[in-house]
Coordinates of C-alpha atoms in Angstrom, one line a residue:
X1 CA 22.6 -23.8 7.6
X2 CA 20.7 -20.5 7.3
X3 CA 19.6 -19.2 3.9
X4 CA 18.2 -15.9 3.0
X5 CA 15.5 -15.7 0.4
X6 CA 17.9 -14.5 -2.3
X7 CA 19.9 -17.8 -1.8
X8 CA 16.7 -19.8 -2.0
X9 CA 15.4 -18.3 -5.3
X10 CA 16.3 -20.4 -8.3
X11 CA 17.5 -19.6 -11.8
X12 CA 16.2 -20.9 -15.1
X13 CA 19.4 -22.8 -15.8
X14 CA 19.2 -24.6 -12.4
X15 CA 15.7 -25.8 -13.2
X16 CA 16.9 -27.3 -16.4
X17 CA 19.3 -29.6 -14.5
X18 CA 16.6 -30.7 -11.9
X19 CA 14.3 -33.7 -12.1
X20 CA 10.6 -33.1 -12.2
X21 CA 10.3 -34.3 -8.6
X22 CA 12.8 -31.7 -7.5
X23 CA 11.1 -28.9 -9.4
X24 CA 7.8 -29.8 -7.7
X25 CA 9.4 -29.6 -4.3
X26 CA 10.8 -26.1 -5.1
X27 CA 7.4 -25.0 -6.4
X28 CA 5.7 -26.1 -3.3
X29 CA 8.2 -24.6 -0.9
X30 CA 8.1 -21.3 -2.8
X31 CA 4.3 -21.2 -2.4
X32 CA 4.6 -22.0 1.3
X33 CA 7.1 -19.1 1.8
X34 CA 4.8 -16.8 -0.1
X35 CA 1.9 -17.9 2.1
X36 CA 3.8 -17.3 5.3
X37 CA 5.0 -13.8 4.0
X38 CA 1.4 -12.7 3.3
X39 CA -0.4 -14.5 6.1
X40 CA 2.1 -14.9 9.0
X41 CA 2.5 -17.9 11.2
X42 CA 0.7 -21.0 10.0
X43 CA 0.2 -24.6 10.9
X44 CA 0.9 -27.8 8.9
X45 CA -2.9 -28.4 8.6
X46 CA -3.5 -24.9 7.2
X47 CA -0.8 -25.5 4.6
X48 CA -2.4 -28.8 3.6
X49 CA -5.8 -27.2 3.3
X50 CA -4.4 -24.2 1.3
X51 CA -2.4 -26.2 -1.2
X52 CA -4.2 -29.5 -1.3
X53 CA -1.3 -31.6 -0.2
X54 CA -1.1 -34.4 2.4
X55 CA 0.0 -33.9 6.0
X56 CA 3.2 -36.0 5.5
X57 CA 4.1 -34.1 2.3
X58 CA 3.5 -30.8 3.9
X59 CA 5.5 -31.7 7.0
X60 CA 8.4 -32.9 4.9
X61 CA 8.5 -29.6 3.0
X62 CA 8.3 -27.6 6.3
X63 CA 11.2 -29.7 7.7
X64 CA 13.3 -28.9 4.7
X65 CA 12.6 -25.2 5.1
X66 CA 13.5 -25.5 8.8
X67 CA 16.8 -27.1 7.8
X68 CA 17.4 -24.3 5.3
X69 CA 17.0 -21.8 8.2
X70 CA 14.4 -19.7 6.4
X71 CA 11.4 -21.1 8.5
X72 CA 11.4 -21.5 12.3
X73 CA 8.9 -22.9 14.8
X74 CA 6.8 -20.1 16.3
X75 CA 5.0 -21.8 19.2
X76 CA 1.5 -23.3 19.4
X77 CA -1.8 -22.2 17.8
X78 CA -5.3 -22.5 19.2
X79 CA -6.7 -25.9 19.9
X80 CA -9.8 -27.0 18.1
X81 CA -10.6 -29.9 20.4
X82 CA -7.3 -31.7 20.4
X83 CA -3.6 -31.0 20.8
X84 CA -2.6 -27.4 20.0
X85 CA -0.9 -27.3 16.6
X86 CA 2.7 -26.2 16.0
X87 CA 3.0 -22.9 14.2
X88 CA 5.7 -22.1 11.7
X89 CA 6.8 -18.8 10.2
X90 CA 9.6 -17.0 8.4
X91 CA 12.8 -16.5 10.4
X92 CA 13.2 -12.8 11.4
X93 CA 15.3 -10.8 8.9
X94 CA 15.5 -13.5 6.3
X95 CA 15.0 -10.8 3.7
X96 CA 14.1 -7.1 3.4
X97 CA 12.3 -4.7 1.1
X98 CA 13.0 -1.1 0.6
X99 CA 9.7 0.7 0.6
X100 CA 9.4 4.3 -0.6
X101 CA 6.3 6.5 -0.4
X102 CA 6.2 9.8 -2.3
X103 CA 4.1 12.6 -0.9
X104 CA 3.7 16.3 -2.0
X105 CA 6.4 17.7 0.4
X106 CA 7.9 14.5 1.7
X107 CA 9.6 11.2 0.8
X108 CA 9.2 8.4 3.3
X109 CA 11.7 5.5 3.2
X110 CA 11.5 2.3 5.2
X111 CA 13.4 -1.0 5.4
X112 CA 10.8 -3.7 6.1
X113 CA 11.6 -7.3 6.9
X114 CA 9.8 -10.5 5.8
X115 CA 7.6 -10.4 9.0
X116 CA 6.6 -6.8 8.2
X117 CA 8.6 -5.2 10.9
X118 CA 10.0 -1.8 10.1
X119 CA 13.7 -2.0 10.9
X120 CA 14.5 1.6 9.9
X121 CA 12.6 4.5 8.5
X122 CA 13.2 8.1 7.6
X123 CA 11.1 11.1 6.4
X124 CA 12.8 13.6 4.1
X125 CA 11.3 17.0 3.7
X126 CA 11.6 18.0 0.1
X127 CA 9.6 19.7 -2.6
X128 CA 8.9 17.3 -5.5
X129 CA 7.8 18.9 -8.7
X130 CA 6.1 16.9 -11.5
X131 CA 9.2 17.3 -13.6
X132 CA 11.7 16.2 -10.9
X133 CA 14.4 13.8 -11.8
X134 CA 12.7 11.3 -9.6
X135 CA 14.9 8.3 -10.4
X136 CA 18.2 9.9 -9.5
X137 CA 16.6 11.7 -6.5
X138 CA 15.2 8.5 -5.0
X139 CA 18.3 6.5 -5.7
X140 CA 20.5 9.0 -4.0
X141 CA 18.3 9.2 -1.0
X142 CA 17.9 5.4 -0.8
X143 CA 21.7 4.8 -1.1
X144 CA 22.4 7.1 1.9
X145 CA 19.5 5.5 3.8
X146 CA 20.7 1.9 3.2
X147 CA 24.3 2.7 3.9
X148 CA 23.2 4.0 7.3
X149 CA 21.2 0.9 8.0
X150 CA 24.3 -1.4 7.5
X151 CA 22.1 -4.1 6.1
X152 CA 23.6 -6.7 3.7
X153 CA 22.4 -5.5 0.2
X154 CA 22.0 -9.2 -0.9
X155 CA 19.2 -9.5 1.7
X156 CA 17.2 -6.7 0.0
X157 CA 14.9 -8.4 -2.4
X158 CA 13.4 -5.4 -4.2
X159 CA 12.0 -1.8 -4.0
X160 CA 8.3 -0.9 -3.7
X161 CA 7.4 2.7 -4.6
X162 CA 4.0 4.2 -4.0
X163 CA 3.3 7.6 -5.6
X164 CA 0.4 9.9 -6.5
X165 CA -1.0 10.0 -10.1
X166 CA -2.5 7.7 -12.7
X167 CA -0.1 4.7 -12.3
X168 CA -0.1 1.4 -14.2
X169 CA 1.8 -1.1 -12.2
X170 CA 1.7 -3.6 -15.1
X171 CA 3.2 -1.1 -17.6
X172 CA 5.5 0.4 -14.9
X173 CA 4.4 3.9 -15.9
X174 CA 2.9 7.0 -14.2
X175 CA 0.7 8.8 -16.7
X176 CA 0.4 12.0 -14.5
X177 CA 3.8 12.8 -13.1
X178 CA 7.5 12.4 -14.0
X179 CA 6.7 12.1 -17.7
X180 CA 10.1 13.3 -19.0
X181 CA 11.6 10.3 -17.1
X182 CA 9.6 7.8 -19.0
X183 CA 10.7 8.2 -22.6
X184 CA 11.4 5.7 -24.1
X185 CA 11.8 3.4 -21.1
X186 CA 9.1 3.0 -18.4
X187 CA 9.6 4.5 -14.9
X188 CA 9.9 1.0 -13.4
X189 CA 12.6 0.1 -15.9
X190 CA 14.5 3.2 -15.1
X191 CA 14.3 2.5 -11.4
X192 CA 15.4 -1.2 -11.9
X193 CA 18.4 0.0 -14.0
X194 CA 19.5 2.2 -11.1
X195 CA 18.7 -0.1 -8.1
X196 CA 19.7 -3.4 -9.8
X197 CA 16.7 -4.9 -8.0
X198 CA 13.1 -5.7 -8.9
X199 CA 10.9 -2.6 -8.5
X200 CA 7.2 -2.3 -8.2
X201 CA 5.5 1.1 -8.7
X202 CA 1.9 1.7 -7.7
X203 CA -0.6 4.4 -7.0
X204 CA -0.6 5.5 -3.3
X205 CA -4.3 4.7 -2.8
X206 CA -3.9 1.3 -4.4
X207 CA -0.9 0.7 -2.1
X208 CA -2.9 1.5 1.0
X209 CA -5.7 -0.8 -0.1
X210 CA -3.2 -3.7 -0.6
X211 CA -2.1 -3.2 3.0
X212 CA -5.7 -3.1 4.3
X213 CA -6.5 -6.2 2.3
X214 CA -3.6 -8.2 3.8
X215 CA -3.1 -6.7 7.2
X216 CA -5.9 -4.3 8.1
X217 CA -9.6 -4.2 8.5
X218 CA -10.3 -5.6 5.0
X219 CA -8.5 -8.8 5.8
X220 CA -10.7 -11.9 5.1
X221 CA -13.6 -9.7 4.0
X222 CA -15.3 -10.0 0.6
X223 CA -16.6 -6.6 -0.3
X224 CA -14.7 -3.6 0.9
X225 CA -13.9 -0.1 -0.3
X226 CA -10.7 1.6 1.0
X227 CA -10.8 5.4 0.6
X228 CA -7.6 7.2 0.9
X229 CA -8.0 10.8 2.1
X230 CA -4.6 12.6 1.7
X231 CA -3.8 15.4 -0.7
X232 CA -6.0 13.7 -3.2
X233 CA -8.9 11.2 -2.9
X234 CA -8.2 7.6 -3.9
X235 CA -10.1 4.4 -3.9
X236 CA -9.2 0.7 -3.6
X237 CA -11.9 -1.8 -4.6
X238 CA -12.1 -5.2 -3.0
X239 CA -15.0 -7.3 -4.5
X240 CA -15.5 -11.0 -4.2
X241 CA -12.5 -11.2 -1.9
X242 CA -10.1 -9.8 -4.7
X243 CA -8.6 -6.4 -5.4
X244 CA -10.2 -5.1 -8.6
X245 CA -7.9 -3.1 -10.9
X246 CA -9.8 -2.8 -14.1
X247 CA -8.5 -3.5 -17.7
X248 CA -5.8 -0.8 -17.5
X249 CA -5.1 -1.0 -13.8
X250 CA -6.8 2.4 -13.2
X251 CA -10.0 1.3 -11.4
X252 CA -10.9 3.5 -8.5
X253 CA -10.2 7.0 -9.8
X254 CA -12.8 8.2 -7.3
X255 CA -11.4 11.7 -7.0
X256 CA -12.1 12.5 -10.6
X257 CA -15.8 11.8 -10.8
X258 CA -17.6 15.1 -11.7
X259 CA -19.4 16.6 -8.7
X260 CA -19.8 20.4 -9.4
X261 CA -21.0 21.9 -12.6
X262 CA -18.3 24.2 -14.0
X263 CA -16.5 24.0 -10.7
X264 CA -12.8 24.5 -9.7
X265 CA -10.2 23.4 -12.3
X266 CA -8.7 20.1 -11.3
X267 CA -5.1 19.1 -12.1
X268 CA -6.5 16.4 -14.3
X269 CA -7.7 19.1 -16.7
X270 CA -11.5 18.8 -15.9
X271 CA -13.6 21.1 -13.7
X272 CA -15.6 20.2 -10.6
X273 CA -14.0 16.8 -9.8
X274 CA -14.7 15.5 -6.3
X275 CA -11.0 16.0 -5.5
X276 CA -11.5 19.8 -5.9
X277 CA -14.1 19.7 -3.2
X278 CA -13.2 16.9 -0.8
X279 CA -9.4 16.3 -0.7
X280 CA -6.4 17.6 1.3
X281 CA -5.8 20.0 -1.6
X282 CA -9.3 21.3 -1.3
X283 CA -9.1 21.5 2.5
X284 CA -5.9 23.5 2.4
X285 CA -7.2 25.8 -0.3
X286 CA -10.5 26.5 1.6
X287 CA -8.6 27.1 4.9
X288 CA -6.2 29.6 3.2
X289 CA -9.1 31.4 1.6
X290 CA -10.9 31.6 5.0
X291 CA -7.9 32.9 6.8
X292 CA -7.4 35.6 4.1
X293 CA -11.0 36.7 4.7
X294 CA -10.4 37.1 8.4
X295 CA -11.6 33.9 10.0
X296 CA -10.6 33.5 13.6
X297 CA -8.3 30.5 14.1
X298 CA -5.1 29.3 15.8
X299 CA -3.9 28.8 12.3
X300 CA -3.5 32.6 12.0
X301 CA -0.4 32.3 14.2
X302 CA 1.4 30.4 11.5
X303 CA 4.3 32.2 9.8
X304 CA 4.0 33.1 6.1
X305 CA 6.4 30.3 5.2
X306 CA 4.4 27.7 7.3
X307 CA 1.2 28.9 5.7
X308 CA 2.7 28.6 2.2
X309 CA 3.5 24.9 3.0
X310 CA 0.3 24.3 5.0
X311 CA -0.6 20.6 5.1
X312 CA -3.8 18.8 6.0
X313 CA -2.1 17.3 9.1
X314 CA -1.8 20.8 10.6
X315 CA -5.5 21.6 10.0
X316 CA -6.5 18.2 11.5
X317 CA -4.3 18.8 14.5
X318 CA -6.0 22.2 15.0
X319 CA -9.4 20.6 14.8
X320 CA -8.5 17.9 17.3
X321 CA -7.5 20.8 19.7
X322 CA -10.9 22.3 19.4
X323 CA -10.3 25.0 16.7
X324 CA -13.8 25.7 15.4
X325 CA -12.7 27.1 12.0
X326 CA -10.7 23.9 11.4
X327 CA -13.6 21.8 12.5
X328 CA -16.0 23.7 10.2
X329 CA -13.6 23.3 7.3
X330 CA -13.3 19.6 7.8
X331 CA -17.1 19.3 8.0
X332 CA -17.4 21.0 4.6
X333 CA -15.0 18.5 3.2
X334 CA -16.8 15.6 4.8
X335 CA -20.2 16.6 3.4
X336 CA -18.9 16.6 -0.1
X337 CA -17.0 13.3 0.5
X338 CA -20.1 11.7 2.0
X339 CA -22.0 12.5 -1.2
X340 CA -19.4 10.8 -3.3
X341 CA -19.4 7.8 -0.9
X342 CA -23.1 7.5 -1.2
X343 CA -22.7 7.0 -4.9
X344 CA -20.1 4.3 -4.3
X345 CA -22.4 2.5 -1.8
X346 CA -25.2 2.4 -4.3
X347 CA -22.9 1.0 -7.0
X348 CA -20.9 -1.5 -5.0
X349 CA -23.0 -2.3 -2.0
X350 CA -20.0 -3.0 0.2
X351 CA -20.0 -4.5 3.7
X352 CA -17.3 -2.1 4.9
X353 CA -15.7 1.2 3.9
X354 CA -12.2 1.9 5.4
X355 CA -11.2 5.5 5.7
X356 CA -7.4 6.0 5.8
X357 CA -4.9 8.8 5.2
X358 CA -4.1 12.2 6.7
X359 CA -7.7 13.4 6.9
X360 CA -8.8 10.2 8.6
X361 CA -6.9 11.4 11.6
X362 CA -9.6 14.0 12.1
X363 CA -11.8 11.0 13.4
X364 CA -15.3 12.2 14.4
X365 CA -14.7 15.6 12.7
X366 CA -14.7 13.9 9.3
X367 CA -16.8 10.7 10.0
X368 CA -19.8 12.7 11.4
X369 CA -20.3 15.0 8.3
X370 CA -19.7 12.0 6.0
X371 CA -22.5 10.0 7.8
X372 CA -24.8 13.1 7.7
X373 CA -24.3 13.4 4.0
X374 CA -24.8 9.7 3.4
X375 CA -28.1 9.9 5.3
X376 CA -29.3 12.5 2.7
X377 CA -27.9 11.0 -0.5
X378 CA -27.8 7.2 0.0
X379 CA -30.7 4.7 -0.1
X380 CA -31.3 3.5 3.5
X381 CA -31.5 -0.2 2.5
X382 CA -27.9 -0.1 1.2
X383 CA -26.5 2.4 3.8
X384 CA -27.6 0.3 6.8
X385 CA -25.6 -2.7 5.5
X386 CA -22.4 -0.7 5.2
X387 CA -20.1 -0.1 8.1
X388 CA -17.6 2.8 8.0
X389 CA -14.4 2.5 10.0
X390 CA -11.1 4.3 10.4
X391 CA -8.0 2.4 9.4
X392 CA -5.9 0.9 12.2
X393 CA -2.7 0.7 10.2
X394 CA -1.5 4.2 11.1
X395 CA 0.8 6.2 8.9
X396 CA 2.6 3.3 7.1
X397 CA -0.1 1.6 5.1
X398 CA 1.4 2.8 1.8
X399 CA 4.8 1.6 2.9
X400 CA 3.4 -1.9 3.6
X401 CA 1.5 -1.9 0.3
X402 CA 4.7 -1.2 -1.6
X403 CA 6.4 -4.1 0.2
X404 CA 3.5 -6.5 -0.7
X405 CA 3.5 -5.3 -4.4
X406 CA 7.2 -6.0 -5.0
X407 CA 7.3 -9.3 -3.2
X408 CA 4.1 -10.5 -4.9
X409 CA 5.8 -9.8 -8.2
X410 CA 9.0 -11.7 -7.2
X411 CA 7.1 -14.7 -6.0
X412 CA 4.7 -14.7 -9.0
X413 CA 7.6 -14.6 -11.4
X414 CA 9.4 -17.3 -9.6
X415 CA 6.4 -19.6 -9.5
X416 CA 5.5 -19.0 -13.1
X417 CA 9.1 -19.9 -14.2
X418 CA 9.0 -23.1 -12.1
X419 CA 5.6 -24.1 -13.5
X420 CA 6.8 -23.7 -17.0
X421 CA 9.4 -26.4 -16.4
X422 CA 7.0 -28.9 -14.8
X423 CA 5.7 -31.8 -16.8

């Protein structure tokens, strides 16, 4: 027998008919599946330690999951003085999540399986206005994408959507964009009504920090800041080994701290926000202004249409090819960003800051000016304890974060429902 996760999840009515012993087994097996999804292959001893159950009980549960076909043996782990332990993990393609990442000029779609392998992905070039009919737009794109994948829809557990703006995952609302879509129902409710699947929506920077926390440089670390450097500037806060969201879920609006008195008008309605000086939007604006003033650069060869749709990636690519104007523009951005990061270090005292996003691809052309600015604005005793590293997750951190968000919600709801029936 081989079950997918949809077959394994249990309904409230089924729990009513079970004995308390059976409910406890379902509860424990669900927690084991969730652990394997988030942490990968694991041993019997690790499960015992994680959940405080005996070795025989843990092994019996694993054997049941092996019989169900949702877990398989994955080889041997490292020896700690004795026999190498057997490792167990989720069977490949037991379930999938459709993950969608909304950018300024692009929509990225990916079908990701339970072991975090991307089975299929697609990037759609499209202009997305704040008043776009985003629900129908994404649904139509997703339907065509899924049809081409030929995946059994029953194996798709849910949809994770990362997007720019002030997003409350708990309320399912974006308080910056797509406002006409959210009256009276929340954006998440509208998506769930269309997809007929559980949906999680979250801010793009928060999505990236989730991925870093579970799969990237922040894994198993206690105090880390994840700074997303794309069109905007976002922040994920990991303190005490937990992602901190704040009372409304908005913690980390780093890009909207005031940096310049009576500065450039920000899209949030205030002037002089960090985002107006140290983001992809600021970089593109400054480069366009420089080119109009006659700066020498390979970017001058761009067509009017390409210049109108200029993206940070193009400027970073020019810098990595040695274009001095692009390098200087990135340096200007990095100095402003470093000043903001110095403030964060003095507030949070992190062990690590992870830089991710489009501008992080500039590597030393962005990290060097950031470090120089930090040397000026940050107390040395705090700065010397903080490492700054570039993310190693590549372009798909927000896609992975969306997957984690929706599956965490599904597992959490399932476990909560089971626990409510335990006596």
